[in-house]
Short mmCIF file of C-alpha atoms in Angstrom, two decimals:
data_model
loop_
_atom_site.label_atom_id
_atom_site.label_comp_id
_atom_site.label_asym_id
_atom_site.label_seq_id
_atom_site.Cartn_x
_atom_site.Cartn_y
_atom_site.Cartn_z
CA SER E 256 0.00 0.00 0.00
CA GLY E 257 1.19 3.51 -0.75
CA GLY E 258 1.56 6.60 1.38
CA ILE E 259 -1.55 8.23 2.83
CA ALA E 260 -2.62 11.63 4.08
CA ALA E 261 -5.78 12.83 5.77
CA ASP E 262 -8.59 13.79 3.40
CA ASP E 263 -11.37 16.36 3.83
CA GLU E 264 -13.63 13.79 5.49
CA GLY E 265 -11.20 13.29 8.36
CA GLY E 266 -9.96 9.84 7.29
CA PRO E 267 -6.87 8.67 5.42
CA ALA E 268 -6.92 8.90 1.62
CA PRO E 269 -4.44 7.40 -0.90
CA GLN E 270 -1.99 9.79 -2.48
CA ALA E 271 -1.06 9.71 -6.15
CA PRO E 272 2.24 7.84 -6.66
CA LEU E 273 5.31 9.90 -7.41
CA MET E 274 6.98 9.71 -10.81
CA PRO E 275 9.45 6.82 -11.35
CA ALA E 276 12.33 9.31 -11.49
CA GLU E 277 11.49 10.32 -7.92
CA THR E 278 11.78 6.77 -6.65
CA ASP E 279 15.10 6.18 -8.46
CA GLU E 280 16.56 9.41 -7.08
CA ALA E 281 16.07 8.28 -3.48
CA GLU E 282 18.94 5.78 -3.62
CA LYS E 283 21.52 7.90 -5.46
CA THR E 284 23.15 9.10 -2.23
CA GLY E 285 25.17 7.01 0.19
CA LYS E 286 22.95 8.09 3.07
CA ALA E 287 19.78 6.92 1.33
CA ALA E 288 21.36 3.63 0.25
CA VAL E 289 22.33 2.85 3.86
CA LEU E 290 18.87 3.87 5.05
CA MET E 291 17.22 1.50 2.58
CA ARG E 292 19.30 -1.40 3.88
CA LEU E 293 18.26 -0.53 7.44
CA LEU E 294 14.62 -0.28 6.41
CA HIS E 295 14.68 -3.65 4.65
CA HIS E 296 16.02 -5.20 7.86
CA ALA E 297 13.41 -3.43 10.00
CA HIS E 298 10.59 -4.39 7.65
CA ASP E 299 11.61 -8.03 7.62
CA ALA E 300 11.84 -8.00 11.44
CA GLY E 301 8.31 -6.61 11.78
CA ASP E 302 9.49 -3.29 13.23
CA LYS E 303 7.90 0.09 12.50
CA VAL E 304 9.91 3.22 11.80
CA VAL E 305 9.58 6.97 12.25
CA ILE E 306 11.79 8.97 9.86
CA ALA E 307 12.31 12.60 10.84
CA ALA E 308 13.71 15.09 8.32
CA GLN E 309 13.76 18.86 8.11
CA PHE E 310 13.70 19.08 4.30
CA GLN E 311 10.53 18.51 2.27
CA ARG E 312 12.63 17.19 -0.62
CA SER E 313 14.00 14.41 1.58
CA LEU E 314 10.47 13.38 2.53
CA ASP E 315 9.38 13.49 -1.14
CA LEU E 316 12.16 11.13 -2.22
CA LEU E 317 11.66 8.74 0.67
CA GLN E 318 7.92 8.65 0.13
CA GLY E 319 8.48 7.73 -3.51
CA ALA E 320 10.87 4.94 -2.53
CA PHE E 321 8.32 3.56 -0.08
CA GLN E 322 5.57 3.59 -2.69
CA ALA E 323 7.82 1.81 -5.18
CA ARG E 324 8.38 -1.01 -2.68
CA GLY E 325 4.77 -1.27 -1.60
CA TRP E 326 5.60 -0.23 1.96
CA GLY E 327 2.76 1.57 3.70
CA CYS E 328 3.60 4.97 5.14
CA VAL E 329 1.97 8.10 6.47
CA ARG E 330 3.39 11.60 6.21
CA LEU E 331 3.01 14.61 8.48
CA ASP E 332 4.61 17.91 7.49
CA GLY E 333 3.92 21.63 7.72
CA LYS E 334 1.17 21.40 5.10
CA THR E 335 -0.85 18.89 7.13
CA PRO E 336 -3.82 20.68 8.75
CA THR E 337 -3.67 20.59 12.53
CA GLU E 338 -7.15 19.04 12.79
CA LYS E 339 -6.11 16.15 10.52
CA ARG E 340 -2.89 15.18 12.26
CA GLN E 341 -4.38 12.91 14.89
CA ASP E 342 -6.06 10.88 12.11
CA LEU E 343 -2.62 10.14 10.66
CA VAL E 344 -1.21 9.27 14.07
CA ASP E 345 -4.10 6.91 14.80
CA SER E 346 -3.79 5.18 11.42
CA PHE E 347 -0.13 4.45 12.19
CA ASN E 348 -0.57 3.36 15.81
CA ARG E 349 -3.66 1.24 15.22
CA SER E 350 -3.21 -2.46 15.99
CA GLY E 351 -2.87 -4.41 12.75
CA SER E 352 -2.09 -1.28 10.74
CA GLU E 353 -0.19 -1.92 7.51
CA GLN E 354 1.63 1.42 7.80
CA PHE E 355 5.31 0.53 8.15
CA ALA E 356 6.72 4.05 8.44
CA PHE E 357 5.77 7.52 9.63
CA LEU E 358 7.47 10.32 7.67
CA LEU E 359 7.73 13.33 9.97
CA SER E 360 8.91 16.85 9.22
CA THR E 361 10.79 18.34 12.16
CA ARG E 362 9.49 21.70 10.94
CA ALA E 363 5.84 20.68 11.22
CA GLY E 364 5.47 22.15 14.69
CA GLY E 365 2.86 21.13 17.21
CA THR E 366 3.11 18.86 20.22
CA GLY E 367 1.17 16.18 21.98
CA PHE E 368 1.05 13.20 19.62
CA ASN E 369 2.72 9.88 20.42
CA LEU E 370 4.00 7.15 18.11
CA PRO E 371 4.59 4.14 20.38
CA ALA E 372 3.79 1.72 17.53
CA SER E 373 7.28 2.50 16.23
CA ASN E 374 10.41 1.22 17.93
CA ARG E 375 12.89 2.81 15.51
CA MET E 376 13.53 6.51 15.02
CA VAL E 377 15.66 7.71 12.09
CA LEU E 378 17.03 11.26 12.21
CA TYR E 379 17.74 11.68 8.52
CA ASP E 380 18.79 15.36 8.23
CA CYS E 381 21.16 17.16 10.55
CA ASP E 382 19.82 20.23 12.35
CA TRP E 383 21.91 22.91 14.05
CA ASN E 384 19.14 23.34 16.63
CA PRO E 385 18.86 20.19 18.79
CA ALA E 386 15.33 20.98 19.98
CA PRO E 387 13.42 19.57 16.93
CA ASP E 388 15.45 16.34 17.02
CA ASN E 389 14.86 15.95 20.75
CA GLN E 390 11.14 16.44 20.25
CA ALA E 391 11.08 13.92 17.40
CA MET E 392 12.87 11.28 19.47
CA ALA E 393 10.38 11.76 22.29
CA ARG E 394 7.57 10.63 19.96
CA VAL E 395 8.58 6.97 20.30
CA HIS E 396 9.76 7.04 23.94
CA ARG E 397 6.21 7.12 25.27
CA ILE E 398 3.90 5.15 27.55
CA GLY E 399 2.66 2.20 25.52
CA GLN E 400 6.04 1.38 23.99
CA THR E 401 6.59 -2.36 24.44
CA LYS E 402 9.76 -2.96 22.37
CA PRO E 403 13.40 -1.97 22.76
CA THR E 404 13.74 1.41 21.03
CA PHE E 405 16.53 2.43 18.68
CA VAL E 406 17.53 5.89 17.43
CA HIS E 407 19.55 6.04 14.18
CA ARG E 408 21.20 9.36 13.36
CA PHE E 409 22.44 9.69 9.77
CA LEU E 410 25.50 11.83 9.08
CA LEU E 411 27.59 12.25 5.93
CA LEU E 412 31.27 12.40 6.82
CA ASN E 413 33.53 15.07 5.33
CA THR E 414 30.56 17.32 4.53
CA VAL E 415 28.94 20.37 6.09
CA GLU E 416 26.74 17.97 8.07
CA GLU E 417 29.68 17.24 10.37
CA ASN E 418 29.89 20.93 11.27
CA VAL E 419 26.14 21.17 11.73
CA GLN E 420 26.18 18.18 14.08
CA ALA E 421 29.12 19.65 16.03
CA LEU E 422 27.17 22.87 16.52
CA SER E 423 24.07 20.97 17.61
CA ARG E 424 26.12 19.02 20.16
CA ARG E 425 27.69 22.23 21.48
CA ARG E 426 24.28 23.86 21.86
CA ARG E 427 22.90 20.83 23.69
CA GLU E 428 25.86 20.76 26.08
CA ASN E 429 25.57 24.49 26.77
CA ALA E 430 21.84 24.17 27.43
CA ASN E 431 22.42 21.26 29.80
CA ALA E 432 25.14 23.22 31.64
CA ARG E 433 22.79 26.11 32.32
CA GLY E 434 19.68 23.98 32.75
CA ASP E 435 19.27 24.61 36.48
CA VAL E 436 19.44 28.38 35.97
CA ALA E 437 17.01 28.26 33.03
CA ASN E 438 14.50 26.16 34.93
CA ALA E 439 14.71 28.30 38.05
CA SER E 440 13.99 31.45 36.07
CA GLY E 441 11.22 29.88 34.00
CA GLY E 442 13.37 30.11 30.89
CA GLY E 443 13.66 26.41 30.14
CA ALA E 444 11.68 26.71 26.91
CA ARG E 445 14.24 29.24 25.66
CA ALA E 446 17.21 26.94 26.26
CA PHE E 447 17.88 26.72 22.52
CA ALA E 448 18.05 29.99 20.60
CA ARG E 449 16.14 29.98 17.33
CA ILE E 450 18.71 31.98 15.33
CA LEU E 451 22.37 31.44 14.49
CA THR E 452 25.08 33.76 15.73
CA CYS E 453 27.83 34.87 13.35
CA ALA E 454 30.30 32.60 15.15
CA GLU E 455 27.98 29.62 14.77
CA LEU E 456 27.43 30.34 11.08
CA TYR E 457 31.20 30.41 10.61
CA LEU E 458 31.52 27.06 12.38
CA ILE E 459 29.03 25.50 9.94
CA MET E 460 30.52 26.98 6.76
CA LYS E 461 34.21 26.53 7.45
CA GLY E 462 35.91 23.65 5.66
#
């Protein structure tokens, strides 16, 4: 079965398949090729997967690859209406659901939904702000989870992604170091700044 999205009636509706070129493109990078091997293993083992990415293009390519293989998936991104999101979550979590994967945009925003049907989380794109990744990982670490849970973070070596990940790690460590102060002052939600400083931008762009 192909990918689904909520329709105007509040239930899931099939999406039109992507063009063949879209499905072929998904495996032209080393990262995607490794991901596909992981997904084949997870599918054969009966696991379910949440794949979090910040780029719409990444989700487009992965969705096409899933459709080409006949793997059921649901997708939630910034274009998904808020009132339809729980329908997608329920269709994935439902016992006996044929939805193998949940494609999640880390830019979709919103809180409160759980994905305990999945025991594997894939962080596909690096993000300089650790907050969206932390929130995505929390989706599967929820009450109702009955399997050992795995988080797979994908990173291309010798690319700008290494610098992005280094910045994310630095931000997380700094936030943890000042966590007691932030919580005491009610500023915990502001632990991660939403904009890059000039020094941080240099760290990302340097060779």
